[in-house]
Short mmCIF file of C-alpha atoms in Angstrom, two decimals:
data_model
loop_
_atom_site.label_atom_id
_atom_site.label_comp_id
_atom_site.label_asym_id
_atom_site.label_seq_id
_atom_site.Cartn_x
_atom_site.Cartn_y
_atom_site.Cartn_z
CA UNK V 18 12.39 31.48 -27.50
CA UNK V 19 15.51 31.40 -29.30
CA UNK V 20 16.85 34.19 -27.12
CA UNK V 21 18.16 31.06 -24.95
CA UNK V 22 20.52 29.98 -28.04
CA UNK V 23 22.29 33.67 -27.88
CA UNK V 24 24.34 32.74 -24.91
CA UNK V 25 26.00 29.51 -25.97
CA UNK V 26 26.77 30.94 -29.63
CA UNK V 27 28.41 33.80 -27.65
CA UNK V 28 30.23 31.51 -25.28
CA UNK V 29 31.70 29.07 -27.85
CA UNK V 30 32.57 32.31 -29.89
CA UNK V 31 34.25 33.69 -27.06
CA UNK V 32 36.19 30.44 -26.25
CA UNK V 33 37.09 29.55 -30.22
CA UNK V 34 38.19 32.74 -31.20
CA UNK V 35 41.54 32.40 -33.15
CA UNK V 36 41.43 29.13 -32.99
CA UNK V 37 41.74 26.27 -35.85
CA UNK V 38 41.11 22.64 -35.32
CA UNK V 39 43.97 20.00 -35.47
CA UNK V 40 41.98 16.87 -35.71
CA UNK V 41 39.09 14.99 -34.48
CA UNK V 42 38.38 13.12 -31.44
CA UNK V 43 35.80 10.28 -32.39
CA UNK V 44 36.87 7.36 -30.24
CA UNK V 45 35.68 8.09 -27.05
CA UNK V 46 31.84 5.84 -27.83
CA UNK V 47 29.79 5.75 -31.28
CA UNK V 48 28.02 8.57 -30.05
CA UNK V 49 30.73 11.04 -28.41
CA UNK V 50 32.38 12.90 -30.57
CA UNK V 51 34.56 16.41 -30.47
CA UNK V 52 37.73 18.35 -31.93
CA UNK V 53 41.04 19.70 -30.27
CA UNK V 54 42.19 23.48 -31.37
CA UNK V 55 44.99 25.20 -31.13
CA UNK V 56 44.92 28.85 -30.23
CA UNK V 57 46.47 31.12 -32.57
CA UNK V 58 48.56 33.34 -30.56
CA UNK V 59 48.91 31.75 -27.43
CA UNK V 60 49.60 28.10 -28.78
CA UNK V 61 47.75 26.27 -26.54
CA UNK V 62 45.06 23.64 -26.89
CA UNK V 63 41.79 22.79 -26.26
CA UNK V 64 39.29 20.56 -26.45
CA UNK V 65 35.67 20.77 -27.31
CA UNK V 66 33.50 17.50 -26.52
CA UNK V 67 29.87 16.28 -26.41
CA UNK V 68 27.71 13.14 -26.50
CA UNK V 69 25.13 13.51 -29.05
CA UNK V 70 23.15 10.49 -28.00
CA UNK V 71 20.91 12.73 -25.24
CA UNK V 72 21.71 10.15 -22.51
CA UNK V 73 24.86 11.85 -20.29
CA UNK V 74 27.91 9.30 -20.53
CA UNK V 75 31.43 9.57 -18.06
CA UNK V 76 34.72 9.32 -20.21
CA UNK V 77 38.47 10.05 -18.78
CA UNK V 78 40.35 12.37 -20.93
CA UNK V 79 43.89 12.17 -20.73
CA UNK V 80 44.96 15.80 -20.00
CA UNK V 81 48.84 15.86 -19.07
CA UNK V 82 48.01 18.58 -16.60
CA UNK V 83 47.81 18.69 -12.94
CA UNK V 84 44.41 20.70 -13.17
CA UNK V 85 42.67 22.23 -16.17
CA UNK V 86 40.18 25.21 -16.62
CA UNK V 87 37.02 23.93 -18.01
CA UNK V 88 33.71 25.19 -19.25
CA UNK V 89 30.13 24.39 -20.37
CA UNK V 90 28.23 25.39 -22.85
CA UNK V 91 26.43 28.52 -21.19
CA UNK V 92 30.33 29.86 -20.77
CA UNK V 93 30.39 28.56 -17.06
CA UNK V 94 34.41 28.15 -15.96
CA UNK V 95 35.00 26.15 -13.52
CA UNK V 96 39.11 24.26 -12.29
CA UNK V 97 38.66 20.40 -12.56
CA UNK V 98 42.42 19.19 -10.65
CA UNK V 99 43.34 16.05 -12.35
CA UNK V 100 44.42 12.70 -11.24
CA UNK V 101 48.18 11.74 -10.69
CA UNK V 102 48.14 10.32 -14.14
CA UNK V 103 47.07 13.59 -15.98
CA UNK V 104 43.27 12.75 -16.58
CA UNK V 105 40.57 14.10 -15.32
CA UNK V 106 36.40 12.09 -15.94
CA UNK V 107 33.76 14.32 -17.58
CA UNK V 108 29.68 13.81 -17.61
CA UNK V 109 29.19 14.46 -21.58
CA UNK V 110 25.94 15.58 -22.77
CA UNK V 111 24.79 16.73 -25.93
CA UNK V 112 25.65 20.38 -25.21
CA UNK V 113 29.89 20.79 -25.53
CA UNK V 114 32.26 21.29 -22.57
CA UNK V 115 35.13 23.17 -23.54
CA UNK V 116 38.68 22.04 -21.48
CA UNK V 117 41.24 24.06 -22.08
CA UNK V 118 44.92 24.39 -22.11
CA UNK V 119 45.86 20.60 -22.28
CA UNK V 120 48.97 18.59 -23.17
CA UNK V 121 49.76 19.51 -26.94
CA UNK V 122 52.01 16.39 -27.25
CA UNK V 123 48.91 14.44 -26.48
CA UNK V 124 46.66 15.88 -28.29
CA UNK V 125 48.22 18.26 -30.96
CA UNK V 126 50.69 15.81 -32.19
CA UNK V 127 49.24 13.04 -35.22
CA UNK V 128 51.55 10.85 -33.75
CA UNK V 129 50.05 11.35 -29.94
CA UNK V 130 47.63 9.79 -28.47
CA UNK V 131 44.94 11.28 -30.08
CA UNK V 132 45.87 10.23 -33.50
CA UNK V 133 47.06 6.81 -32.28
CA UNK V 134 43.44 6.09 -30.27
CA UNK V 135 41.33 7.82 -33.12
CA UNK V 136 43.39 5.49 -35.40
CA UNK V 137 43.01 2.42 -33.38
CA UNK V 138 38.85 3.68 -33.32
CA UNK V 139 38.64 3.64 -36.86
CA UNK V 140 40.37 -0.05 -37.59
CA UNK V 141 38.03 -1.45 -34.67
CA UNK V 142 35.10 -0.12 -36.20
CA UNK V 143 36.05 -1.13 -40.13
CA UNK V 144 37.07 -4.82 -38.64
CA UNK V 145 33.85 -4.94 -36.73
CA UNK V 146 31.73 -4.03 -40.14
CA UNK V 147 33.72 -6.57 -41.78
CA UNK V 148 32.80 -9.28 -39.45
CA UNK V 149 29.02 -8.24 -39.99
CA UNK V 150 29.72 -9.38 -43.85
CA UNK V 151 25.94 -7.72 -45.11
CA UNK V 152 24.19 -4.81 -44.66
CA UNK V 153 20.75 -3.37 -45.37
CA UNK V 154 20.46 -0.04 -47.24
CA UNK V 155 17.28 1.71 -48.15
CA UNK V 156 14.10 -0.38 -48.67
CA UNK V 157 11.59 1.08 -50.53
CA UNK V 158 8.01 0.18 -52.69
CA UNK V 159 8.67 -0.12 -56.39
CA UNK V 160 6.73 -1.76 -58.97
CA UNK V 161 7.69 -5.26 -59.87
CA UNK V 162 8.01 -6.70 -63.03
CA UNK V 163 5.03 -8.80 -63.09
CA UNK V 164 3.18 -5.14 -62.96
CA UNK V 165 2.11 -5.33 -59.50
CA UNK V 166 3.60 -4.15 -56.12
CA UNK V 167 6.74 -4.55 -55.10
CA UNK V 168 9.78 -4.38 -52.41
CA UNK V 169 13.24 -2.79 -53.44
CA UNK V 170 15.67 -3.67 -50.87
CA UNK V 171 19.53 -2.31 -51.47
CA UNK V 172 22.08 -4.56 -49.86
CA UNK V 173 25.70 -3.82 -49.24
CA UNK V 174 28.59 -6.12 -48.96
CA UNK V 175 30.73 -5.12 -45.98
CA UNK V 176 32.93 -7.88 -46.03
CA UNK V 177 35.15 -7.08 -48.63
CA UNK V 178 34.88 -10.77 -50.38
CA UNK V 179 32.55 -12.00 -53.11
CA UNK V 180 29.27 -11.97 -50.88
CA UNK V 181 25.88 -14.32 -51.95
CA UNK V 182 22.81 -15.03 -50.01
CA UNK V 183 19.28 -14.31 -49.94
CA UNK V 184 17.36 -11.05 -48.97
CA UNK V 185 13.30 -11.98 -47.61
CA UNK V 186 10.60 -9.73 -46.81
CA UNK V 187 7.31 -10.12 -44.59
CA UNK V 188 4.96 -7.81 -43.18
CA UNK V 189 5.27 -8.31 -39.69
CA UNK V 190 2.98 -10.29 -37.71
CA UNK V 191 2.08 -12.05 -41.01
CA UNK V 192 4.57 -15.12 -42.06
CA UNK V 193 2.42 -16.13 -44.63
CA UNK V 194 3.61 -12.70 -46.56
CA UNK V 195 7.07 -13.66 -46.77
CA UNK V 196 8.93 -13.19 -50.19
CA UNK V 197 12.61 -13.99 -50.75
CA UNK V 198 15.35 -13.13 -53.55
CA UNK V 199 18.81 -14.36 -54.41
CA UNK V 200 21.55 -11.61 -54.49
CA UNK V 201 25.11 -12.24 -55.49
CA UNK V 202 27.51 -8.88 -54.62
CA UNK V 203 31.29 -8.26 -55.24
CA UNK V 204 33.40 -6.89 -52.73
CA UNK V 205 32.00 -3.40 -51.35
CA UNK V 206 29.31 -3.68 -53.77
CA UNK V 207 26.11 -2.32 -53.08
CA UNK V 208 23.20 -3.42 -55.12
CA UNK V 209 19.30 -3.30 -54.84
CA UNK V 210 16.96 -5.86 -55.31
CA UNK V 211 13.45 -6.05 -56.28
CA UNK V 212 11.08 -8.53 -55.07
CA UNK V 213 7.49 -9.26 -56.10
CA UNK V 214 4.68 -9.30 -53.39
CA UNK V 215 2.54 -11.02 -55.72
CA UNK V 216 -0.60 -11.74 -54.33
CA UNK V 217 -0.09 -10.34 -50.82
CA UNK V 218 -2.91 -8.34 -49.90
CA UNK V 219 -2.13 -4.83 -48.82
CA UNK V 220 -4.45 -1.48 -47.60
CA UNK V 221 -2.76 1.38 -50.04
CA UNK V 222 -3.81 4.06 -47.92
CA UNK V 223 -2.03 2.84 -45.01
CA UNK V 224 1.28 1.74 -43.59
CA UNK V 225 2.42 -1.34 -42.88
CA UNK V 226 5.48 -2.82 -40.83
CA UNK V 227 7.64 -4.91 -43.15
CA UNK V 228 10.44 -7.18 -41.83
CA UNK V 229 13.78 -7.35 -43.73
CA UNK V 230 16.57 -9.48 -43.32
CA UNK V 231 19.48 -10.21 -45.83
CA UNK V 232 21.68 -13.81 -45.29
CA UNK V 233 24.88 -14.48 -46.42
CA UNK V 234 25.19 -18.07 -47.28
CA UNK V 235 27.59 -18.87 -44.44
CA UNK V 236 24.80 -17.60 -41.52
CA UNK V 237 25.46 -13.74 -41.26
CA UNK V 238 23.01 -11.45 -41.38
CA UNK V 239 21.38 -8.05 -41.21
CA UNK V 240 18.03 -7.31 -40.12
CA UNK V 241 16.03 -4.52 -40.03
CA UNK V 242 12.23 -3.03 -40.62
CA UNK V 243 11.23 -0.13 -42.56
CA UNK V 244 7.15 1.07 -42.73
CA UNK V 245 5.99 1.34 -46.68
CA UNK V 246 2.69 1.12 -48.09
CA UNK V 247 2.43 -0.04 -51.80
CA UNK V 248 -0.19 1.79 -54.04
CA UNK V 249 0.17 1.18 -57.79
CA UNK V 250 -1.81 3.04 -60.07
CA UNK V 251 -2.75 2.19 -63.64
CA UNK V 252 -2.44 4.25 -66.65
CA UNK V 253 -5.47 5.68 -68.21
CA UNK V 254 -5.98 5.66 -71.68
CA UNK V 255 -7.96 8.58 -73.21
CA UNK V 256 -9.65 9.91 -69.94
CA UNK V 257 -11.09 13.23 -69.96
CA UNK V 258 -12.40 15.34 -66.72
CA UNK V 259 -16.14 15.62 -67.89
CA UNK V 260 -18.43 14.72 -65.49
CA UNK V 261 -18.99 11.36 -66.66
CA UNK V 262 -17.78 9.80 -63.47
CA UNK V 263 -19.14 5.74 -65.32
CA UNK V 264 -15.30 5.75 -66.93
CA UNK V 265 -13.98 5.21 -63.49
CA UNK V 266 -15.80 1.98 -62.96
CA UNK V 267 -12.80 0.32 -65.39
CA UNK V 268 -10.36 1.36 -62.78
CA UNK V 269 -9.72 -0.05 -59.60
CA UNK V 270 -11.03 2.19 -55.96
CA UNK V 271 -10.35 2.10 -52.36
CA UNK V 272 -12.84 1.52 -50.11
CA UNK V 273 -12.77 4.56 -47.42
CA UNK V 274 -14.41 3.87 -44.19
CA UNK V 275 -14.41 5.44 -40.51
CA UNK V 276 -12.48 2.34 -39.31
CA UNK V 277 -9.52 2.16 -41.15
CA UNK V 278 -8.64 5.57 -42.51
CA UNK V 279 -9.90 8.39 -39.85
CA UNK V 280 -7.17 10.71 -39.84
CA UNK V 281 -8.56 13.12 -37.61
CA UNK V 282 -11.21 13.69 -34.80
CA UNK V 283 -11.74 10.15 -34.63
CA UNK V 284 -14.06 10.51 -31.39
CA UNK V 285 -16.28 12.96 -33.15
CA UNK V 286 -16.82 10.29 -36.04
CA UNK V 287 -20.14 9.06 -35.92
CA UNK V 288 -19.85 6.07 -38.11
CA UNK V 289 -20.35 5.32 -41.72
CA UNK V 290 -23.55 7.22 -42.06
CA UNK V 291 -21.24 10.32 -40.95
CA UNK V 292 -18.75 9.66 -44.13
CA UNK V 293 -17.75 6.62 -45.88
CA UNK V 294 -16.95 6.24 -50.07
CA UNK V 295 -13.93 4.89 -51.78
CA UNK V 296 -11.23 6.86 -54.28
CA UNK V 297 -9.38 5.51 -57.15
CA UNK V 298 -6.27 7.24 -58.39
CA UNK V 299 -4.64 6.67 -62.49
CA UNK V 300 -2.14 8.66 -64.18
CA UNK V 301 -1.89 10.01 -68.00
CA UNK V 302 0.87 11.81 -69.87
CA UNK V 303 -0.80 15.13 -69.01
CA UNK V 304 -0.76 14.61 -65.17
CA UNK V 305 -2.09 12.70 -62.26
CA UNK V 306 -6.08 11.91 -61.86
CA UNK V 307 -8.48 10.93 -59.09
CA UNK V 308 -11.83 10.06 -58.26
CA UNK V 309 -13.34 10.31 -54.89
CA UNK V 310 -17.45 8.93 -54.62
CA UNK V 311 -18.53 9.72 -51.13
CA UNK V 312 -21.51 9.43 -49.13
CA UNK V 313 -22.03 11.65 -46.44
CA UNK V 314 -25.39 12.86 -43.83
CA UNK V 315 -24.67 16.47 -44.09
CA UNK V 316 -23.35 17.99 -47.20
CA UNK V 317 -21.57 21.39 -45.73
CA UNK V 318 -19.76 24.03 -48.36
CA UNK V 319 -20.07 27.85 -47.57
CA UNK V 320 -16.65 28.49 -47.97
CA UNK V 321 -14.47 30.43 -50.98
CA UNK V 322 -10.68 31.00 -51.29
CA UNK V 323 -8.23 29.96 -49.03
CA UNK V 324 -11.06 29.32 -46.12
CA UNK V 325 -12.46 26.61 -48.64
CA UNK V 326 -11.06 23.36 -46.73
CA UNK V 327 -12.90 24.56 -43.47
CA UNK V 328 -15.63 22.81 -44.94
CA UNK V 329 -16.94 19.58 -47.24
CA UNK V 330 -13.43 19.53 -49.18
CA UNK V 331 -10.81 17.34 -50.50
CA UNK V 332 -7.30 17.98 -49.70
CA UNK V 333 -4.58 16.73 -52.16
CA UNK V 334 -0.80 16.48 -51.02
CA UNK V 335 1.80 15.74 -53.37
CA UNK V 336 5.84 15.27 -53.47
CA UNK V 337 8.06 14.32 -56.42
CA UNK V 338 9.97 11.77 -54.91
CA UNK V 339 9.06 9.66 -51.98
CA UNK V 340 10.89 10.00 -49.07
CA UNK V 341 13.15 12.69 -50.53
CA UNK V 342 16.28 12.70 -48.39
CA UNK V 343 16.99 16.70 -48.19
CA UNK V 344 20.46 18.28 -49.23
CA UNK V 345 20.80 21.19 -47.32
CA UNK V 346 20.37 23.36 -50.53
CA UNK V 347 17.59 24.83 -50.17
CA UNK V 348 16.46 26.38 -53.37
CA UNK V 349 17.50 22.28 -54.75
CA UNK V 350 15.55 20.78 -52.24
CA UNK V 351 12.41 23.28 -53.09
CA UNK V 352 12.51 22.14 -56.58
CA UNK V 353 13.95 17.84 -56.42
CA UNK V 354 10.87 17.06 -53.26
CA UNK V 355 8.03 20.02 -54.83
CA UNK V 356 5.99 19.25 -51.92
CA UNK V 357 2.67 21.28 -53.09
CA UNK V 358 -0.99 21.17 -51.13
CA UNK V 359 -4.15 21.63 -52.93
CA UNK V 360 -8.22 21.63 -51.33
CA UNK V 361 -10.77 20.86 -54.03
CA UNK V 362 -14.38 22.09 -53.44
CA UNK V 363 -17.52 22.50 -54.79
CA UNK V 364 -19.01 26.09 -53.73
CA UNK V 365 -21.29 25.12 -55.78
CA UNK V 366 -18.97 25.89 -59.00
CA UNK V 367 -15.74 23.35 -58.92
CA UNK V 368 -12.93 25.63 -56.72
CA UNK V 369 -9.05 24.59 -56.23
CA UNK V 370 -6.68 26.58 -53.47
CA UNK V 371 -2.75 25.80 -53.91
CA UNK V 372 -1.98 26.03 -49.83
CA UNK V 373 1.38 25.07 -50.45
CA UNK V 374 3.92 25.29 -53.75
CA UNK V 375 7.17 24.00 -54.01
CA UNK V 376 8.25 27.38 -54.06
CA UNK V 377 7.02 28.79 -51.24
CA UNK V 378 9.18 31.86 -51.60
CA UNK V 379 7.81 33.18 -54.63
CA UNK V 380 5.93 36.68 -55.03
CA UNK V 381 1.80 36.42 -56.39
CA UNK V 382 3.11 38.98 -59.09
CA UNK V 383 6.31 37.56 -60.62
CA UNK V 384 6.03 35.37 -63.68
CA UNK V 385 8.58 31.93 -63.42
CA UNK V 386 7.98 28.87 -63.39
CA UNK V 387 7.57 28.40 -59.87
CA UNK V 388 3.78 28.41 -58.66
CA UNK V 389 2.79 30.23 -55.88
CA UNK V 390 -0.25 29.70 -53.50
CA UNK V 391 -3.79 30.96 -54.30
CA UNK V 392 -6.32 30.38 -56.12
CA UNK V 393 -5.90 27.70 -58.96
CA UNK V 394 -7.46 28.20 -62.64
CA UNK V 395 -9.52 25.28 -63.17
CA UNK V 396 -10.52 23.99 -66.36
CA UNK V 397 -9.32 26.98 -68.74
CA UNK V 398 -7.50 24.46 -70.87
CA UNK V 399 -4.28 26.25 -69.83
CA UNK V 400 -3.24 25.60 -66.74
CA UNK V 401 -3.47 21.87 -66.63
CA UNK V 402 -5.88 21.54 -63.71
CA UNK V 403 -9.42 20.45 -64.19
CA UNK V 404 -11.95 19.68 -61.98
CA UNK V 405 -15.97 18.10 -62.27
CA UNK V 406 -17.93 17.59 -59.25
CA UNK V 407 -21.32 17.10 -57.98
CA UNK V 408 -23.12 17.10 -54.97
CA UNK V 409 -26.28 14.93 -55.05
CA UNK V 410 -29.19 14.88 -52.55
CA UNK V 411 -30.17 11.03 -52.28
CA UNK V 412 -33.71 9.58 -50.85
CA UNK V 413 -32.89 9.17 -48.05
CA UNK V 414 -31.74 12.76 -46.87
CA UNK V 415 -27.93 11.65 -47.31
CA UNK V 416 -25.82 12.77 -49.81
CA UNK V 417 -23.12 11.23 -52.99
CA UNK V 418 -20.39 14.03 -53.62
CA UNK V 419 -18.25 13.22 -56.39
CA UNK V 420 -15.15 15.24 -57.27
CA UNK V 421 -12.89 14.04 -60.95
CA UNK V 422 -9.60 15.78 -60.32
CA UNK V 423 -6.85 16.48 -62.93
CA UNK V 424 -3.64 17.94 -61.38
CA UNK V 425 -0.76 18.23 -63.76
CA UNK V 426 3.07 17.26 -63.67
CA UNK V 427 4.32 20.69 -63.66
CA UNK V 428 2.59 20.99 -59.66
CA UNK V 429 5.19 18.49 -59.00
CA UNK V 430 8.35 20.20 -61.32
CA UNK V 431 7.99 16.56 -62.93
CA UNK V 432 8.23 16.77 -67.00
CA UNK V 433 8.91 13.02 -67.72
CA UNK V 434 6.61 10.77 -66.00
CA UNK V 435 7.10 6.95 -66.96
CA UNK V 436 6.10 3.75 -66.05
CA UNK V 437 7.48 2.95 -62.41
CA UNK V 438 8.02 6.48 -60.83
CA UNK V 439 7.12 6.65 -57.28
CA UNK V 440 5.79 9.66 -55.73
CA UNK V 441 3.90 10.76 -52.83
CA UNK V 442 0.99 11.74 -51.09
CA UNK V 443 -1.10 12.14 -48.57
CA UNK V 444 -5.58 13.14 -48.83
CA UNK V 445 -8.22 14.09 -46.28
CA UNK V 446 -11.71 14.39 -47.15
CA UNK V 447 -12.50 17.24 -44.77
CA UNK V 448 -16.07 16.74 -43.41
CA UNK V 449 -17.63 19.60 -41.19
CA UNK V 450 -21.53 18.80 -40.28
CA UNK V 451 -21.79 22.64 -38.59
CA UNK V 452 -19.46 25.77 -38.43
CA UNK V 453 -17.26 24.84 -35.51
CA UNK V 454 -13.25 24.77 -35.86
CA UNK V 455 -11.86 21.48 -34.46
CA UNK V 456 -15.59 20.02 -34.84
CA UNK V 457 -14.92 18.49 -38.04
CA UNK V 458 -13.68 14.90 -38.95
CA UNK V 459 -11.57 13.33 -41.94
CA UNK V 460 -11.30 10.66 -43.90
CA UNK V 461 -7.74 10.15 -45.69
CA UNK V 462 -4.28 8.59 -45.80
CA UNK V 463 -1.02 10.17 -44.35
CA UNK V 464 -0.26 13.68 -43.47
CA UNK V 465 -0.58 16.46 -45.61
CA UNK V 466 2.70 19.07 -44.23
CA UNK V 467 5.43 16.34 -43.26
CA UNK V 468 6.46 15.12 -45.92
CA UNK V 469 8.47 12.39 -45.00
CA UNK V 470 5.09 10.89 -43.59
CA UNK V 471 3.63 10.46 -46.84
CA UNK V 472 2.72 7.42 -48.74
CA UNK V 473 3.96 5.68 -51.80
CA UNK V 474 2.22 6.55 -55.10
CA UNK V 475 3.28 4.26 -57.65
CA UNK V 476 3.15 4.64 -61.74
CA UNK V 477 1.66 1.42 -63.10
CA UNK V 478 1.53 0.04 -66.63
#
């Protein structure tokens, strides 16, 4: 309930009142951190102090006072008497205690002890990044320039002198993956690097743990591990959403089977006679295009408008940017991630429901830009999406659904698509054998709401 919330706001409103801060107190431990004030009126200072780590930690606070009031973060007062020094220990946590009326020519003063410690903090820390020489920034899938998948790895020269090495990659577990670069970086330069995978062999509709490491030519180095998957898509050249699902032989699938790529209800999955098939994704100026072929005992699809996943569906999620690193804004973060969630299904005429729109906010009735959820117009040469699909009955009592899937740029706010973007996504092919919620199983790739859990969907040539 967020009724429990009320009485700390209250309590640190209560005890900050008419007060402004006079400086920071960072250099108690890399994770404690907090800020003196100085009351308004009354002149006096306090302190306000946590560890944001979640594991408690003991620190002595130089007080200059015999005994100080103190308080936690519930408003709680209790008299902690000091030691003959002045100080006084505290168990931090990640919820403040407030200590109040301390010595201000310790800790009001930029030339106390405050400003000299925080100052003596901040040159420890800078000389101990210095000493690391190289650091890792973000690593991320790219294409390569050979056409194929690649690694992006930024590195960052910390040292503050010309800075050369080599950055390597490997998927861990698997030395025989490993791929290595040159880099050469001026002083607090920060640079990223591509780096082929070549002919490493990689499942696109999973993750994988890759290994990073960056080494400076005299030894140093940074480490780290980041997991990516790497799914590059080719360009189709004059495709049209008609039915004639032969066109997608030309383009390369992924096989789907129970094994691999259950992403729900795994115990209920029966094998591949319950659901197996393969998907193939390309892209065209006009917007992104898939192809599912799956086989399954039990084709299942009562279900119309928004209901129309709880049954034989595909589900299509889809994000700008991968791995969109969020503002704050949100009206910029809306529009720069678009996270938007589509079900395709045949009921038996070709059916689309937007569950999610990257502007989530936005009335049914008002005409913008902005697309809210509901039904989708398919195929009225308008709106950009199309859909084909057909649900065959095969000797053997099983059946071959096929679903050809146009979804346009503007469902992602994209309106320049090249060669190299990388997106995301996630899919489920929802598969319900009888009417029961939670009885159904899926076959798919990443998740569908949390976005920063989706895969890499990269623009090929």
């Amino acid at each position: 309930s967020p009724k429990q919330i009320y009485p700390a706001i209250s309590a640190m409103t209560w005890f900050l009142t008419n007060q402004r801060p006079v400086g920071d107190i960072p250099y108690l431990s890399e994770t404690c951190w907090g800020y003196a004030f100085k009351h308004a009126k009354k002149g006096t200072v306090n302190l306000a102090v946590w560890d944001w780590s979640g594991v408690p930690s003991k620190h002595r606070l130089k007080l200059g006072r015999r005994e100080v009031r103190v308080a936690d973060h519930m408003g709680n007062e209790r008299t902690v008497k000091c030691a003959g020094d002045g100080s006084a220990e505290f168990e931090l946590t990640d919820m403040p205690t407030y200590v109040f009326d301390v010595d201000p020519a310790i800790w009001e003063s930029p030339d106390g002890e405050r400003g000299q410690l925080a100052k003596a903090f901040a040159e420890k820390l800078a000389a101990e990044r210095r000493a690391k020489g190289v650091e890792l920034g973000t690593t991320r899938p790219c294409l390569a320039p050979d056409g194929g998948a690649g690694v992006e790895v930024t590195v960052v020269d910390v040292s503050e002198k010309p800075n050369a090495g080599t950055v390597e990659v490997a998927f861990k577990g698997r030395p025989e993956t490993k791929r290595t670069a040159k880099y050469a970086l001026g002083p607090k330069e920060s640079k990223a690097f591509v780096i082929p995978l070549g002919a490493v062999e990689t499942d696109p509709l999973r993750y994988e743990t890759l290994e990073v490491r960056a080494t400076m030519d005299d030894g140093r180095k940074a480490e780290g591990e980041e997991k990516l998957n790497f799914f590059v898509i080719p360009k189709a050249k004059g495709f049209t959403i008609d039915g004639d699902f032969a066109k997608w032989e030309k383009i390369p699938s992924v096989k789907l089977d129970p094994k691999r790529h259950c992403t729900y209800n795994a115990d209920l999955m029966k094998g591949e006679r319950d659901q197996h098939g393969s998907c193939a994704f390309a892209w065209d100026e006009k917007g992104l295009l898939f192809y599912f072929d799956i086989r399954d005992d039990i084709y299942n699809q009562p279900k119309k408008g928004k209901m129309v996943w709880a049954a034989d569906a595909v589900q299509i999620a889809l994000c700008r940017t991968f791995r969109y690193e969020k503002t704050g804004n949100t009206l910029i973060d809306f529009l720069a991630e678009a996270h938007t969630l589509y079900t395709f299904g045949q009921t038996p005429e070709p059916f689309a429901y937007r569950h999610i729109s990257y502007d989530r906010e936005a009335p049914q009735t008002r005409q913008t830009i902005f697309h809210p959820t509901g039904p989708v117009d398919l195929n009225d040469g308008k709106s950009g999406y199309e859909m084909k699909g057909r649900a065959t009955k095969l000797a053997d009592g099983t059946w071959r659904e096929q679903y050809e899937i146009r979804i346009p740029w503007h469902a992602v706010n994209k309106a320049d698509p090249k060669t190299g973007d990388c997106l995301s996504f996630g899919l489920c092919l929802n598969d319900f054998d009888n009417e029961g919620y939670g009885t159904y199983t899926c076959l798919g790739a990443y998740h569908l709401f949390f976005t920063e859990q989706f895969g890499a969907l990269i623009l090929g040539e």
